[in-house]
Coordinates of C-alpha atoms in Angstrom, one line a residue:
X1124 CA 11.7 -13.0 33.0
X1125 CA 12.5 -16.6 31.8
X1126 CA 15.8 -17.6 29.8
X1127 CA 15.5 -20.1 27.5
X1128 CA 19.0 -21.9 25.7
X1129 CA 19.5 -24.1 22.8
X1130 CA 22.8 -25.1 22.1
X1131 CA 24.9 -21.5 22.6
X1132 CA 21.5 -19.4 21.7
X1133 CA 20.1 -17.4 24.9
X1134 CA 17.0 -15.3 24.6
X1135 CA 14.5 -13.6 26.6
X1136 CA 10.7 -14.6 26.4
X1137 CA 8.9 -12.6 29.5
X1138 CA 9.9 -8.9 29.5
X1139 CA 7.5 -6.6 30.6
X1140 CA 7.4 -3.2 29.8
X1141 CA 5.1 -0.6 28.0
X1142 CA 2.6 -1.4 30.7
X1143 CA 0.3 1.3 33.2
X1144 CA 1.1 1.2 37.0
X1145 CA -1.7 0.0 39.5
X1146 CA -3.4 3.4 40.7
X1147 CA -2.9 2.4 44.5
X1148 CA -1.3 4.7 47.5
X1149 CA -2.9 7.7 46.5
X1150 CA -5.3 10.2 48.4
X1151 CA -8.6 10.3 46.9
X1152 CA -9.7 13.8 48.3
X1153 CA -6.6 15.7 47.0
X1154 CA -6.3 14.4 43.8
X1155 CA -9.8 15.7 43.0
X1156 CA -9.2 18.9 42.1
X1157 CA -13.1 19.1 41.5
X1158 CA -14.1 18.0 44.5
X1159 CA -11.7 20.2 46.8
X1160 CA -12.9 23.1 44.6
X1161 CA -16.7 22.1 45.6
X1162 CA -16.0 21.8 49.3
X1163 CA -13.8 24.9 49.3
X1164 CA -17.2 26.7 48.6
X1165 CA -19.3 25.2 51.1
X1166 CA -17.9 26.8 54.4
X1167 CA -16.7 22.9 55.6
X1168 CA -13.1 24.0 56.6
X1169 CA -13.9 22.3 59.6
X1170 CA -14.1 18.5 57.5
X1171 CA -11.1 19.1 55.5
X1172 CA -8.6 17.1 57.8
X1173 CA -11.1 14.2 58.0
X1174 CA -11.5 14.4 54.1
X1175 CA -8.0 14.6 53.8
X1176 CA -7.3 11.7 56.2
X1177 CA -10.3 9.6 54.8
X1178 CA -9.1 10.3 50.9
X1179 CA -5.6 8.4 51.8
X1180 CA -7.0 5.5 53.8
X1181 CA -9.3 5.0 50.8
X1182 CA -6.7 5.0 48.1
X1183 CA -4.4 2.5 50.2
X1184 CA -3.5 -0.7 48.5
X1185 CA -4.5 -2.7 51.5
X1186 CA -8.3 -1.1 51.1
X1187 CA -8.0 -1.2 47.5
X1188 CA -7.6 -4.7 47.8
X1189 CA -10.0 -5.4 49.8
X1190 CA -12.9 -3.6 47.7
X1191 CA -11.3 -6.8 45.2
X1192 CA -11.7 -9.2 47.8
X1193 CA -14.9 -8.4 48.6
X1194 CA -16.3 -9.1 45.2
X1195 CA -14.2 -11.9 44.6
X1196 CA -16.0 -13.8 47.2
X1197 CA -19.5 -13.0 47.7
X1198 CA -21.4 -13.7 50.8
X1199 CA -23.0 -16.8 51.2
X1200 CA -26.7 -17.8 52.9
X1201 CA -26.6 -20.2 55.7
X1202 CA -30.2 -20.6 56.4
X1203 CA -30.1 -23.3 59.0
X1204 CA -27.6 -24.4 61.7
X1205 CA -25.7 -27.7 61.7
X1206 CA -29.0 -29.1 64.2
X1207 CA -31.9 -28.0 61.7
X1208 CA -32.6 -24.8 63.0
X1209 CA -33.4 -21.6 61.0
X1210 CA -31.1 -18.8 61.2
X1211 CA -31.0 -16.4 58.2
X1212 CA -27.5 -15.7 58.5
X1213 CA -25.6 -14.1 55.4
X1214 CA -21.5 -15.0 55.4
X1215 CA -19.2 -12.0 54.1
X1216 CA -15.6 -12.4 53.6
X1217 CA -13.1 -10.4 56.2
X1218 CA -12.6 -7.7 53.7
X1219 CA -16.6 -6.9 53.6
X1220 CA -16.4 -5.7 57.2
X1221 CA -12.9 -3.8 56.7
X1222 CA -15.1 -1.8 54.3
X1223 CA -18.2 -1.5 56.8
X1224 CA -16.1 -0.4 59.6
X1225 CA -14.1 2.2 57.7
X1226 CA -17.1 3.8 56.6
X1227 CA -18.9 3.5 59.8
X1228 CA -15.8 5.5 61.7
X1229 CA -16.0 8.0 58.9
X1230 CA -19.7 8.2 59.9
X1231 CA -20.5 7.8 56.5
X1232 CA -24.4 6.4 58.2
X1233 CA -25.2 9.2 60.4
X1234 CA -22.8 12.6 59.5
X1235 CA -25.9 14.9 59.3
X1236 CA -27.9 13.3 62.5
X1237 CA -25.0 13.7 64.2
X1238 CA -23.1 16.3 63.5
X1239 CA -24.7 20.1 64.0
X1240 CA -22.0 21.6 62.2
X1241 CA -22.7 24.0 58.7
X1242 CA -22.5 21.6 55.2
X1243 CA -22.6 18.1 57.1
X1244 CA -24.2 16.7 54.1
X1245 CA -22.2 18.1 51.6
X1246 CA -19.3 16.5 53.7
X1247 CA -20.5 13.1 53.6
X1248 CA -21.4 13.5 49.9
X1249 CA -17.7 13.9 49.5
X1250 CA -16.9 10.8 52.0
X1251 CA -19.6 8.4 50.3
X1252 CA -18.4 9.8 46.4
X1253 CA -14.9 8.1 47.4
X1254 CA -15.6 5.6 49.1
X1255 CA -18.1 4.3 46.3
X1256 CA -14.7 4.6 44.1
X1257 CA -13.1 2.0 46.1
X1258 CA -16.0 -0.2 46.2
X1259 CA -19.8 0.2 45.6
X1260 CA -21.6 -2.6 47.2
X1261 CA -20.8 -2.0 50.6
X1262 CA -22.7 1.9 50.8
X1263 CA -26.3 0.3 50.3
X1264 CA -26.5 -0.7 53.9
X1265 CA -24.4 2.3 54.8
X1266 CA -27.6 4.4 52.3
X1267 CA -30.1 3.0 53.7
X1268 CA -29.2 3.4 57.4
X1269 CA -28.4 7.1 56.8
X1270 CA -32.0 7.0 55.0
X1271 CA -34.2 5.4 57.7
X1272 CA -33.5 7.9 60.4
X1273 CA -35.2 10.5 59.5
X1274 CA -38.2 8.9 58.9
X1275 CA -38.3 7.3 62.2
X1276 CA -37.3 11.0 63.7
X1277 CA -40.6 12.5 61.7
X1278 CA -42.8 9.9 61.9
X1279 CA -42.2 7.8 65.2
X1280 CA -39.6 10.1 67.7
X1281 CA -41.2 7.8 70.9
X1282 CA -40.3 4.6 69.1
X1283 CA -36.6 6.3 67.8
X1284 CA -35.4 6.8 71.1
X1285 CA -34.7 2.9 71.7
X1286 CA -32.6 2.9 68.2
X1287 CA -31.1 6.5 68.0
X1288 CA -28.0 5.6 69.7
X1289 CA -27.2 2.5 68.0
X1290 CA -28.2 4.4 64.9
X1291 CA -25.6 7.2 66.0
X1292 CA -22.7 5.3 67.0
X1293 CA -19.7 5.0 65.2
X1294 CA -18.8 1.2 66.0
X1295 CA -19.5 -1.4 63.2
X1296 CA -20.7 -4.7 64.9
X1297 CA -21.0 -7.5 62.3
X1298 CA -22.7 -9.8 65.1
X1299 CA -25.8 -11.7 64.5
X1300 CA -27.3 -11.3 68.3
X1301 CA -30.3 -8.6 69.6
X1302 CA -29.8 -5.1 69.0
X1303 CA -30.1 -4.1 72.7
X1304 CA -26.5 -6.0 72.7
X1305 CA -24.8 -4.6 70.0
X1306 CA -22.8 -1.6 69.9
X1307 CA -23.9 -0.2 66.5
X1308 CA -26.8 -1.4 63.9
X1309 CA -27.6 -0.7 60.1
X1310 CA -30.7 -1.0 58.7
X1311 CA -32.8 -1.5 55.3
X1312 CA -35.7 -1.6 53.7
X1313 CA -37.9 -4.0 51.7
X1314 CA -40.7 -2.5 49.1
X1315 CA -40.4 -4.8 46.0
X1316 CA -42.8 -7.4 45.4
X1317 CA -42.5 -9.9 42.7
X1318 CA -46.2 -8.8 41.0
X1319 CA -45.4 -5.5 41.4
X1320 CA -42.3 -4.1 41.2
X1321 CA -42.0 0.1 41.4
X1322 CA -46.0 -0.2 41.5
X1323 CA -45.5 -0.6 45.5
X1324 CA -49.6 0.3 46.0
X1325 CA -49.9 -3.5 44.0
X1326 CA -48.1 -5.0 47.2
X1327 CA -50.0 -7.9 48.7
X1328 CA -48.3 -8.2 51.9
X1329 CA -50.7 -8.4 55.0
X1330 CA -50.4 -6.6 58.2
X1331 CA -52.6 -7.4 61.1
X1332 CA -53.3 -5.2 64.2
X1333 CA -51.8 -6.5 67.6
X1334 CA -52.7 -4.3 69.9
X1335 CA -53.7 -0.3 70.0
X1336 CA -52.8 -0.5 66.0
X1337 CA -49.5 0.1 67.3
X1338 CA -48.2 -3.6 66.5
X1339 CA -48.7 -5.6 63.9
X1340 CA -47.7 -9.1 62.6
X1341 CA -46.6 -9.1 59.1
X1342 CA -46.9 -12.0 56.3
X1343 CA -45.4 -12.0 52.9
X1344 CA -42.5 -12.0 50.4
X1345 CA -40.3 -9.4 49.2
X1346 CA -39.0 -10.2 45.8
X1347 CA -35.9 -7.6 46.6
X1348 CA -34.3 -6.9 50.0
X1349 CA -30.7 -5.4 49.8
X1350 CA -28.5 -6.2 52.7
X1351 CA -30.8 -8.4 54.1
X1352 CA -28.2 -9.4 56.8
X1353 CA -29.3 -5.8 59.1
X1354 CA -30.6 -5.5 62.0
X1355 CA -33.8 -3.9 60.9
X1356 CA -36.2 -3.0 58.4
X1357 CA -38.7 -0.5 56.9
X1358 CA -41.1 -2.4 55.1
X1359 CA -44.2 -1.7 53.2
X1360 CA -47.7 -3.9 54.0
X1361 CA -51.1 -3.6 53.7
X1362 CA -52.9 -3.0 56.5
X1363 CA -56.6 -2.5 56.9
X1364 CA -56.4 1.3 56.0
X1365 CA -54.3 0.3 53.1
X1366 CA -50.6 0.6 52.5
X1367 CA -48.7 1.3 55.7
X1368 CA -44.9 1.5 56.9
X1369 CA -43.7 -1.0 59.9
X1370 CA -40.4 -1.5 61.5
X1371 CA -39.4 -4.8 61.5
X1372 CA -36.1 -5.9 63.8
X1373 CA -34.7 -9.5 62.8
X1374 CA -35.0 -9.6 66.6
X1375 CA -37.8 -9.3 68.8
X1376 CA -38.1 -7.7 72.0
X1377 CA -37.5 -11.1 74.0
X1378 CA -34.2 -11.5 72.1
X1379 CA -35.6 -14.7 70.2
X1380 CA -35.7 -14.7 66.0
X1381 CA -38.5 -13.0 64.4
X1382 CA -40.0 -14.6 61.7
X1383 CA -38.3 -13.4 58.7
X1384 CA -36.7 -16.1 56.3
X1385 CA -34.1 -15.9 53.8
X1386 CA -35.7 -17.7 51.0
X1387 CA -32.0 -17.0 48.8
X1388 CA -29.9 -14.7 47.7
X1389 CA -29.8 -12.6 44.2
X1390 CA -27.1 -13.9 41.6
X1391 CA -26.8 -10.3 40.0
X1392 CA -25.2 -8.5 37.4
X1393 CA -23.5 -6.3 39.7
X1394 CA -23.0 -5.4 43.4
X1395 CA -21.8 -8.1 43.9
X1396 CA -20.2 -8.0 47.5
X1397 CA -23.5 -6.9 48.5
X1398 CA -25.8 -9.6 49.7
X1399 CA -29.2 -9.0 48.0
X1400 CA -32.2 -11.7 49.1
X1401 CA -35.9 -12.8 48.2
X1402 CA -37.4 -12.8 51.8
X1403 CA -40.9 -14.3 53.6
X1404 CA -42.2 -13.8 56.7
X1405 CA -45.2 -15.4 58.1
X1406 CA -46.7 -13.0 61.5
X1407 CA -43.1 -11.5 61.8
X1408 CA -43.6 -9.0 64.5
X1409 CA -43.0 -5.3 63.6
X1410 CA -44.4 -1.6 64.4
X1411 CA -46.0 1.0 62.6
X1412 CA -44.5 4.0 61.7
X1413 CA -46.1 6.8 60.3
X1414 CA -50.3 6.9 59.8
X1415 CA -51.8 3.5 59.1
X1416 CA -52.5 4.0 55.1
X1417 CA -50.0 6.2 54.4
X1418 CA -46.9 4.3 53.6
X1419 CA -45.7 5.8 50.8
X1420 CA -45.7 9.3 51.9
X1421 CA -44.1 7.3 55.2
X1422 CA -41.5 6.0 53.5
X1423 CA -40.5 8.8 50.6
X1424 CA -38.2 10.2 53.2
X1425 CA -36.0 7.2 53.0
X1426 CA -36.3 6.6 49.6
X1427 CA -35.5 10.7 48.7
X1428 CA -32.2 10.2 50.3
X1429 CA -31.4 6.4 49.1
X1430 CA -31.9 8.9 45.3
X1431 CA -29.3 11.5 46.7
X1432 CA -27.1 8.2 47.7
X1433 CA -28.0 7.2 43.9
X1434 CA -26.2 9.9 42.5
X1435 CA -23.2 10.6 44.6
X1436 CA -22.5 6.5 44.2
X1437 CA -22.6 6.9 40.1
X1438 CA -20.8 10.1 40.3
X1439 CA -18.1 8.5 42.7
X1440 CA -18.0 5.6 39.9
X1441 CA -17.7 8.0 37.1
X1442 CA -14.9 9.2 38.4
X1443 CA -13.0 6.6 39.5
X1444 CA -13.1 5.3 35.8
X1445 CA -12.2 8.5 34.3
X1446 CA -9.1 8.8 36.6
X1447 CA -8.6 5.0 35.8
X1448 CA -8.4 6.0 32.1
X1449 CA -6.7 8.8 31.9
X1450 CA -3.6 7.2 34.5
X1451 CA -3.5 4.6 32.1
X1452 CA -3.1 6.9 29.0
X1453 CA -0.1 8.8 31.1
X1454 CA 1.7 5.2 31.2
X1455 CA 0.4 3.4 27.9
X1456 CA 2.5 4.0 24.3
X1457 CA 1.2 3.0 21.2
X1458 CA 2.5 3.8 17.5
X1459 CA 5.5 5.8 18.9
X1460 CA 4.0 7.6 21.4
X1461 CA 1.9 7.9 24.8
X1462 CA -1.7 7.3 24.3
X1463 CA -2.3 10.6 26.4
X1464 CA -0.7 12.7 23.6
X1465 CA -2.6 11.6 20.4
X1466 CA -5.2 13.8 19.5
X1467 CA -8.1 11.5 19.3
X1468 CA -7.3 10.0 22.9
X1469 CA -6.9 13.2 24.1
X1470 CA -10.5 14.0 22.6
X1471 CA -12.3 10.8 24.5
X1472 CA -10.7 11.7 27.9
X1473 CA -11.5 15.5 27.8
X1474 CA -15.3 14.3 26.9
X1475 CA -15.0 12.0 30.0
X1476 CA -13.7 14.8 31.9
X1477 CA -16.5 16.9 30.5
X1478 CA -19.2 14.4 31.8
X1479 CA -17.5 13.8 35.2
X1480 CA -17.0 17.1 36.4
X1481 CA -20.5 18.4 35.7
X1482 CA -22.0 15.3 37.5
X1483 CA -19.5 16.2 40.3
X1484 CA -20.7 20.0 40.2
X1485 CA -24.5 19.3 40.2
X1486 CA -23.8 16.1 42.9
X1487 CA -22.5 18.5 45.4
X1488 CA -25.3 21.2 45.0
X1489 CA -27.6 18.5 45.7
X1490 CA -26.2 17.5 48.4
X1491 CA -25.8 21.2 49.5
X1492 CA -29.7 21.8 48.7
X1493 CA -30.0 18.9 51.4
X1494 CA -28.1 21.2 53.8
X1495 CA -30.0 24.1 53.6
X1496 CA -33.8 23.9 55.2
X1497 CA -34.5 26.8 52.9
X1498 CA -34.1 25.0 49.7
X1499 CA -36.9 21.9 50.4
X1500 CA -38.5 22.7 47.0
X1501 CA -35.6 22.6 44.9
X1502 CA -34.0 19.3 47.0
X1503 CA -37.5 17.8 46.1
X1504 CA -36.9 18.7 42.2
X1505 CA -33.2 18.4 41.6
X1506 CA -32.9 15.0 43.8
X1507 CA -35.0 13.1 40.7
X1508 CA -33.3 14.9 38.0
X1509 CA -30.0 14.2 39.1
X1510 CA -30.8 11.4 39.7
X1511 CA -32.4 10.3 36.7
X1512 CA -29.2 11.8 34.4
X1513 CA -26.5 11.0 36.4
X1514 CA -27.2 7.3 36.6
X1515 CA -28.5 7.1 32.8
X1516 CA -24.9 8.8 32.4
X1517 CA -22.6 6.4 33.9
X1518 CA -22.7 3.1 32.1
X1519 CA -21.4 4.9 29.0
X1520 CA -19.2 6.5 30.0
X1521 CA -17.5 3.4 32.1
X1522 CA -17.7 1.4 28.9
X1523 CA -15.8 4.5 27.1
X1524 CA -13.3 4.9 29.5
X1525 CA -12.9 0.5 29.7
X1526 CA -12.2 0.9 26.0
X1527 CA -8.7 3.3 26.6
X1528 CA -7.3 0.1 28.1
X1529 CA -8.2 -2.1 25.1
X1530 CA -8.2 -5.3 25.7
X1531 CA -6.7 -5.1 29.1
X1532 CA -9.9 -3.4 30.6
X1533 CA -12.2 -6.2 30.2
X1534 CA -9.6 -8.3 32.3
X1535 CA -10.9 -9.3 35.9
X1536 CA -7.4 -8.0 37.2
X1537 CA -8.4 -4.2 36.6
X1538 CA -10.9 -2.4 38.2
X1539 CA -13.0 -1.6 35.1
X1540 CA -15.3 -4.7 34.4
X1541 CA -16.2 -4.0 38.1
X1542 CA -17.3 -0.8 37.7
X1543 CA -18.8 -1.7 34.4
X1544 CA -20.9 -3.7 36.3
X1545 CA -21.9 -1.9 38.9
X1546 CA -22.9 0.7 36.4
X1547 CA -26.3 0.2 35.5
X1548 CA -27.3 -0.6 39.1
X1549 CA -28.2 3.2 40.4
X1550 CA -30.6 3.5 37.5
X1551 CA -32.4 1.0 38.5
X1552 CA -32.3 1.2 42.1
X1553 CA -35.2 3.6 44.3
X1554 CA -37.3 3.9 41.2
X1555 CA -35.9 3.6 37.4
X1556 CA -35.7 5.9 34.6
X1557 CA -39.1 6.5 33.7
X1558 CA -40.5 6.3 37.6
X1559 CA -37.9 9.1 37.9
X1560 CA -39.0 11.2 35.4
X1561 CA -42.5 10.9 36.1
X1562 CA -41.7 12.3 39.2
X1563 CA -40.2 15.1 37.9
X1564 CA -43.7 16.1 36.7
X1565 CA -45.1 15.6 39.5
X1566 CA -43.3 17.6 41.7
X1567 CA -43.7 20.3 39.0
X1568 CA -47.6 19.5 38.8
X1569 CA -48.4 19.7 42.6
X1570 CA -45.2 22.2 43.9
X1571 CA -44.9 25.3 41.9
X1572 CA -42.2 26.9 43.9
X1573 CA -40.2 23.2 43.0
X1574 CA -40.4 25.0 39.2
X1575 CA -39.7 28.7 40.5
X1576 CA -36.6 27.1 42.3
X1577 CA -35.0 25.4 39.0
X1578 CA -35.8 29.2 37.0
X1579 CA -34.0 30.7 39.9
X1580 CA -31.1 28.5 39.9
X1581 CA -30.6 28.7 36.2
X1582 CA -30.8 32.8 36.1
X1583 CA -28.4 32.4 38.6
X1584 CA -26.1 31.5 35.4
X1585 CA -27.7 34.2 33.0
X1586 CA -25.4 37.1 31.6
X1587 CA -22.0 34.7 31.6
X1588 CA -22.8 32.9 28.3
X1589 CA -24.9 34.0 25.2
X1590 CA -25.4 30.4 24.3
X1591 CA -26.5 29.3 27.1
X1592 CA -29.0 32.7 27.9
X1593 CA -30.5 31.4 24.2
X1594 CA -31.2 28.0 25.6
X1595 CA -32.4 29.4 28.8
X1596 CA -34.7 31.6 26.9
X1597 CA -36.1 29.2 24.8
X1598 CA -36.5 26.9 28.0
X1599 CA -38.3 29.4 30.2
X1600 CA -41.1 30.0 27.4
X1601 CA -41.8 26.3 27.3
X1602 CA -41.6 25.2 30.8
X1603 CA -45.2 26.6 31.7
X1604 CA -46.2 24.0 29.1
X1605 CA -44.5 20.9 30.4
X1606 CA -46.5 20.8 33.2
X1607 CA -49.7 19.6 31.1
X1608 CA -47.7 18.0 28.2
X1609 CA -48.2 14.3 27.2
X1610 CA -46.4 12.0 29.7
X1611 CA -44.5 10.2 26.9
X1612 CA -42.2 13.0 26.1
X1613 CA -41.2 13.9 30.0
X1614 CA -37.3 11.9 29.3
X1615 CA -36.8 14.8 27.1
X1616 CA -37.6 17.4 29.5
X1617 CA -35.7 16.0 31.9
X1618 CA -33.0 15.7 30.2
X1619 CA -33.4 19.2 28.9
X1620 CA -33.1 20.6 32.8
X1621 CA -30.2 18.1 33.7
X1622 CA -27.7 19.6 31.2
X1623 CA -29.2 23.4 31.8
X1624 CA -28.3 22.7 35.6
X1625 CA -25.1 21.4 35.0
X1626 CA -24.1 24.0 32.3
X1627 CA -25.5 27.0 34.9
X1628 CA -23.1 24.8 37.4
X1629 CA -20.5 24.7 35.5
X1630 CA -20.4 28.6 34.2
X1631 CA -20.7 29.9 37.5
X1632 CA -17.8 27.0 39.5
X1633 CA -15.4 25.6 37.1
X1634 CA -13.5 27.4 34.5
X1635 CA -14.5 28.8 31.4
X1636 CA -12.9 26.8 28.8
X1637 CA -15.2 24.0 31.0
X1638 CA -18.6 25.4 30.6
X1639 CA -17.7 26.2 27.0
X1640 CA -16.6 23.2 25.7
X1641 CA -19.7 21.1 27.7
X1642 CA -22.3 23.9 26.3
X1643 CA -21.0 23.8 22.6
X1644 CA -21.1 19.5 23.3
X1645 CA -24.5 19.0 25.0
X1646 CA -26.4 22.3 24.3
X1647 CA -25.4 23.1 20.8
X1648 CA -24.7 20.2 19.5
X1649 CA -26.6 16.5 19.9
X1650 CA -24.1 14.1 20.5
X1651 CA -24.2 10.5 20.9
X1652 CA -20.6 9.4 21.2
X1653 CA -17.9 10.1 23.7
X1654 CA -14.6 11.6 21.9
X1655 CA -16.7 14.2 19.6
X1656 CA -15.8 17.3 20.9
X1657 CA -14.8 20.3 18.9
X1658 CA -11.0 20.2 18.1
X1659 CA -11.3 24.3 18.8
X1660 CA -11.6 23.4 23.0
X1661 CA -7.7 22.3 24.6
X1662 CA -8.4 19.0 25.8
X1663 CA -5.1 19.2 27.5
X1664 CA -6.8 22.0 29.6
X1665 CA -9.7 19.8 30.2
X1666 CA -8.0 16.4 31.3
X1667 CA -5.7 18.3 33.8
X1668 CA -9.2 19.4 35.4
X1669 CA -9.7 15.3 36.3
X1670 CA -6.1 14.3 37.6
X1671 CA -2.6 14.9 37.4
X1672 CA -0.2 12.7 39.1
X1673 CA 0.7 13.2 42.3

């Protein structure tokens, strides 16, 4: 505080008080009561030390600064050296690859490759939904290295064999140098072309056969390329069969540069740590993976796991700003009393809570649908409804949950304009909201048993809840329809079998006064607002669901 005097007059012009504490030194992973609850169901007893372990690294000031840090100075292209010649390199600041390398010990790229053991998805579900609270831009090369091994496992095991092990490690190596030198790599993809956007089969790219229609030399320009700084690529060209995948290293075999250039980086919205470039290449060498005209059902491996990535990273940010909120309610008094004890507050945070925890519930049975071999049809069906809802989802409630801190939410110092930010990304990213749901009928069109699976799922639920039997009633009789039903209506159906999954969820996991108060809100009711709950639920009940301080 300052003290100011004139003449015998002493006052005080700088006392704080009446101000929230910075959420920093505490464990992610057992403060989510939620979360624990979801893991406690998914035999993973086996994880909970490393959750437990990882959850307090996470929630560290030093990391929590550094997720600040990260965005605060974004990387920077050099495309040529100080002698003229081209380099593509991409500058990050040291906290960038603090990040990297705690998720890379953490196996947050490879858990499920590399670990045998029962629920290793579900586990790194729960790794990647914390970490992406700390900070988001970081995961997409950690997403799409997890993403690309399975394609190269199904679609070119001779070829993975030189990458599985550098794929597999646990060692982050930020160096710019051949792979065969490094002791780790990540990896990306690039799809997007300027003409053509999610219409991938417009792509004008050109692939040319080498030798054996095994290599190829590649020429074009991807309009998007996130993390173009890896150490390889899937990418998407047309060949002479038509649309084809390739593998494309920024190195080639004899350790010299291939020819992919760096035209510049993105100056986004969001995501802002994460370096994001328009690319060219002219006869950059690379090999083909998968059948020669058959990209796209080539590269949907990747791109159905980037989706599940999609929706634990929004789920991980709805969270974070929900806890964000309600620890500043706890700390925040306003015309006599905490903000956490007036009635309408206590109102927008139980809503909050509402939306966060059945995102969380129907996150984790994705990601447990991704663990069981058995469930293929309803990972194929769930992965773009969840997807498709959980992202639509977050950037309202982020803006809802900025608004409990006033004006002190849209202030660079707090995390909220951040996540804000980074909000609308995951609806955009690996196909947006109408792609999604378009896909949606299409796995319904051409897989029955994806349909049987979401009926089975949802009886699962039937018998606890008359209100939600009557919706489940009413959605079984028209389901048979929606599978030849005008294309223009398929947001609403979607929609419509997001909140009956999360209500079943919800009923049959979290606590009744949960799955009543989301089925009177979202089933019963059409609500546009956060905060418009029934005053008949105990929204004290319902925010001690979300956090309570340690």
């Amino acid at each position: 505080m300052n003290d100011h005097s004139f003449g015998s007059l002493r006052f005080k012009t700088h006392e704080v008080f009446n101000q929230s504490t910075p959420l920093v030194n505490y464990n992610l992973y057992t403060s989510n009561r939620v979360l624990r609850e979801c893991m406690a169901r998914m035999d993973t007893e086996w994880a909970e030390k490393s959750l437990k372990e990882f959850g307090g690294k996470l929630g560290a000031e030093e990391i929590i600064r550094s997720g600040f840090l990260a965005n605060q100075y974004p990387p920077i292209l050099r495309t040529h050296d100080r002698f003229g010649e081209r380099i593509n390199e991409v500058d990050f600041h040291p906290s960038w690859h603090q990040l990297l390398q705690l998720a890379m010990e953490n196996r947050l790229h490879n858990l499920p490759w590399s670990s045998v053991k029962k629920g290793a998805h579900s586990v790194r579900a729960a790794m990647m939904m914390m970490a992406s609270e700390i900070e988001f831009g970081h995961l997409c090369p950690i997403s799409m290295t997890f993403s690309v091994f399975p394609v190269l496992k199904k679609h070119a095991p001779q070829f993975l064999d030189q990458w599985s092990q550098l794929i597999l490690s646990n060692q982050y190596d930020q160096r710019f140098i051949p792979a065969d030198e490094k002791n780790g790599v990540l990896c990306g993809m690039a799809m997007t072309e300027k003409q053509g956007g999610s219409d991938v089969r417009a792509n004008t790219s050109i692939a040319k056969a080498l030798n054996e229609n095994t290599e190829f030399l590649l020429t074009g320009h991807k309009w998007f390329c996130s993390a173009p700084m890896v150490d390889a690529f899937l990418v998407l060209a047309q060949a002479p069969k038509g649309l084809s995948c390739f593998f494309m290293p920024r190195y080639l075999p004899d350790g010299t540069l291939n020819n992919f250039h760096i035209q510049r980086l993105k100056d986004k919205l969001g995501n802002r740590s994460n370096a994001s470039g328009e690319i060219e290449f002219y006869n950059a060498w690379a090999l083909l993976i998968g059948e020669e005209g058959r990209g796209i059902p080539t590269i949907i491996e990747m791109v159905n796991h980037t989706r599940l990535d999609c929706t634990i990273g929004s789920t991980g940010l709805m969270h974070q700003a929900t806890v964000q909120a309600i620890h500043h309610c706890l700390h925040r008094s306003a015309f006599g009393k905490r903000l956490i004890d007036q009635p309408l507050m206590q109102n927008v945070l139980a809503d909050l809570t509402l939306e966060t925890e059945a995102a969380m519930q129907l996150t984790m049975r994705l990601a447990a649908a991704f663990d069981n071999a058995e469930e293929q049809a309803l990972q194929r069906i769930i992965t773009p409804i969840a997807k498709f809802w959980i992202c639509k989802r977050t950037p309202p409630l982020i803006y809802e949950a900025l608004e409990c801190f006033g004006g002190a939410g849209f202030i660079e110092d707090s995390i909220m304009p951040r996540l804000y930010r980074e909000a609308p990304l995951n609806s955009v990213w690996e196909g947006s909201g109408n792609v999604i749901c378009l896909d949606v009928k299409r796995a319904m069109q051409n897989q029955p048993a994806a349909v049987e699976s979401i009926i089975n799922e949802l009886n699962l639920a039937k018998g606890i809840n008359s209100s939600f039997d009557t919706h489940l009633i009413a959605f079984s009789k028209i389901i048979s329809a929606s599978l030849t039903d005008n294309e223009a209506e398929s947001r609403i159906l979607v929609e419509k079998m997001a909140l009956l999954l999360q209500a079943a969820l919800l009923l049959r996991f979290s606590p009744a006064f949960m799955a009543e108060a989301f089925i009177d809100s979202r089933l019963n009711n059409s609500k546009s607002l956060f905060g418009t709950l029934s005053s008949q639920h105990n929204f004290q009940w319902i925010i001690g669901r979300m956090w309570t301080e340690e």
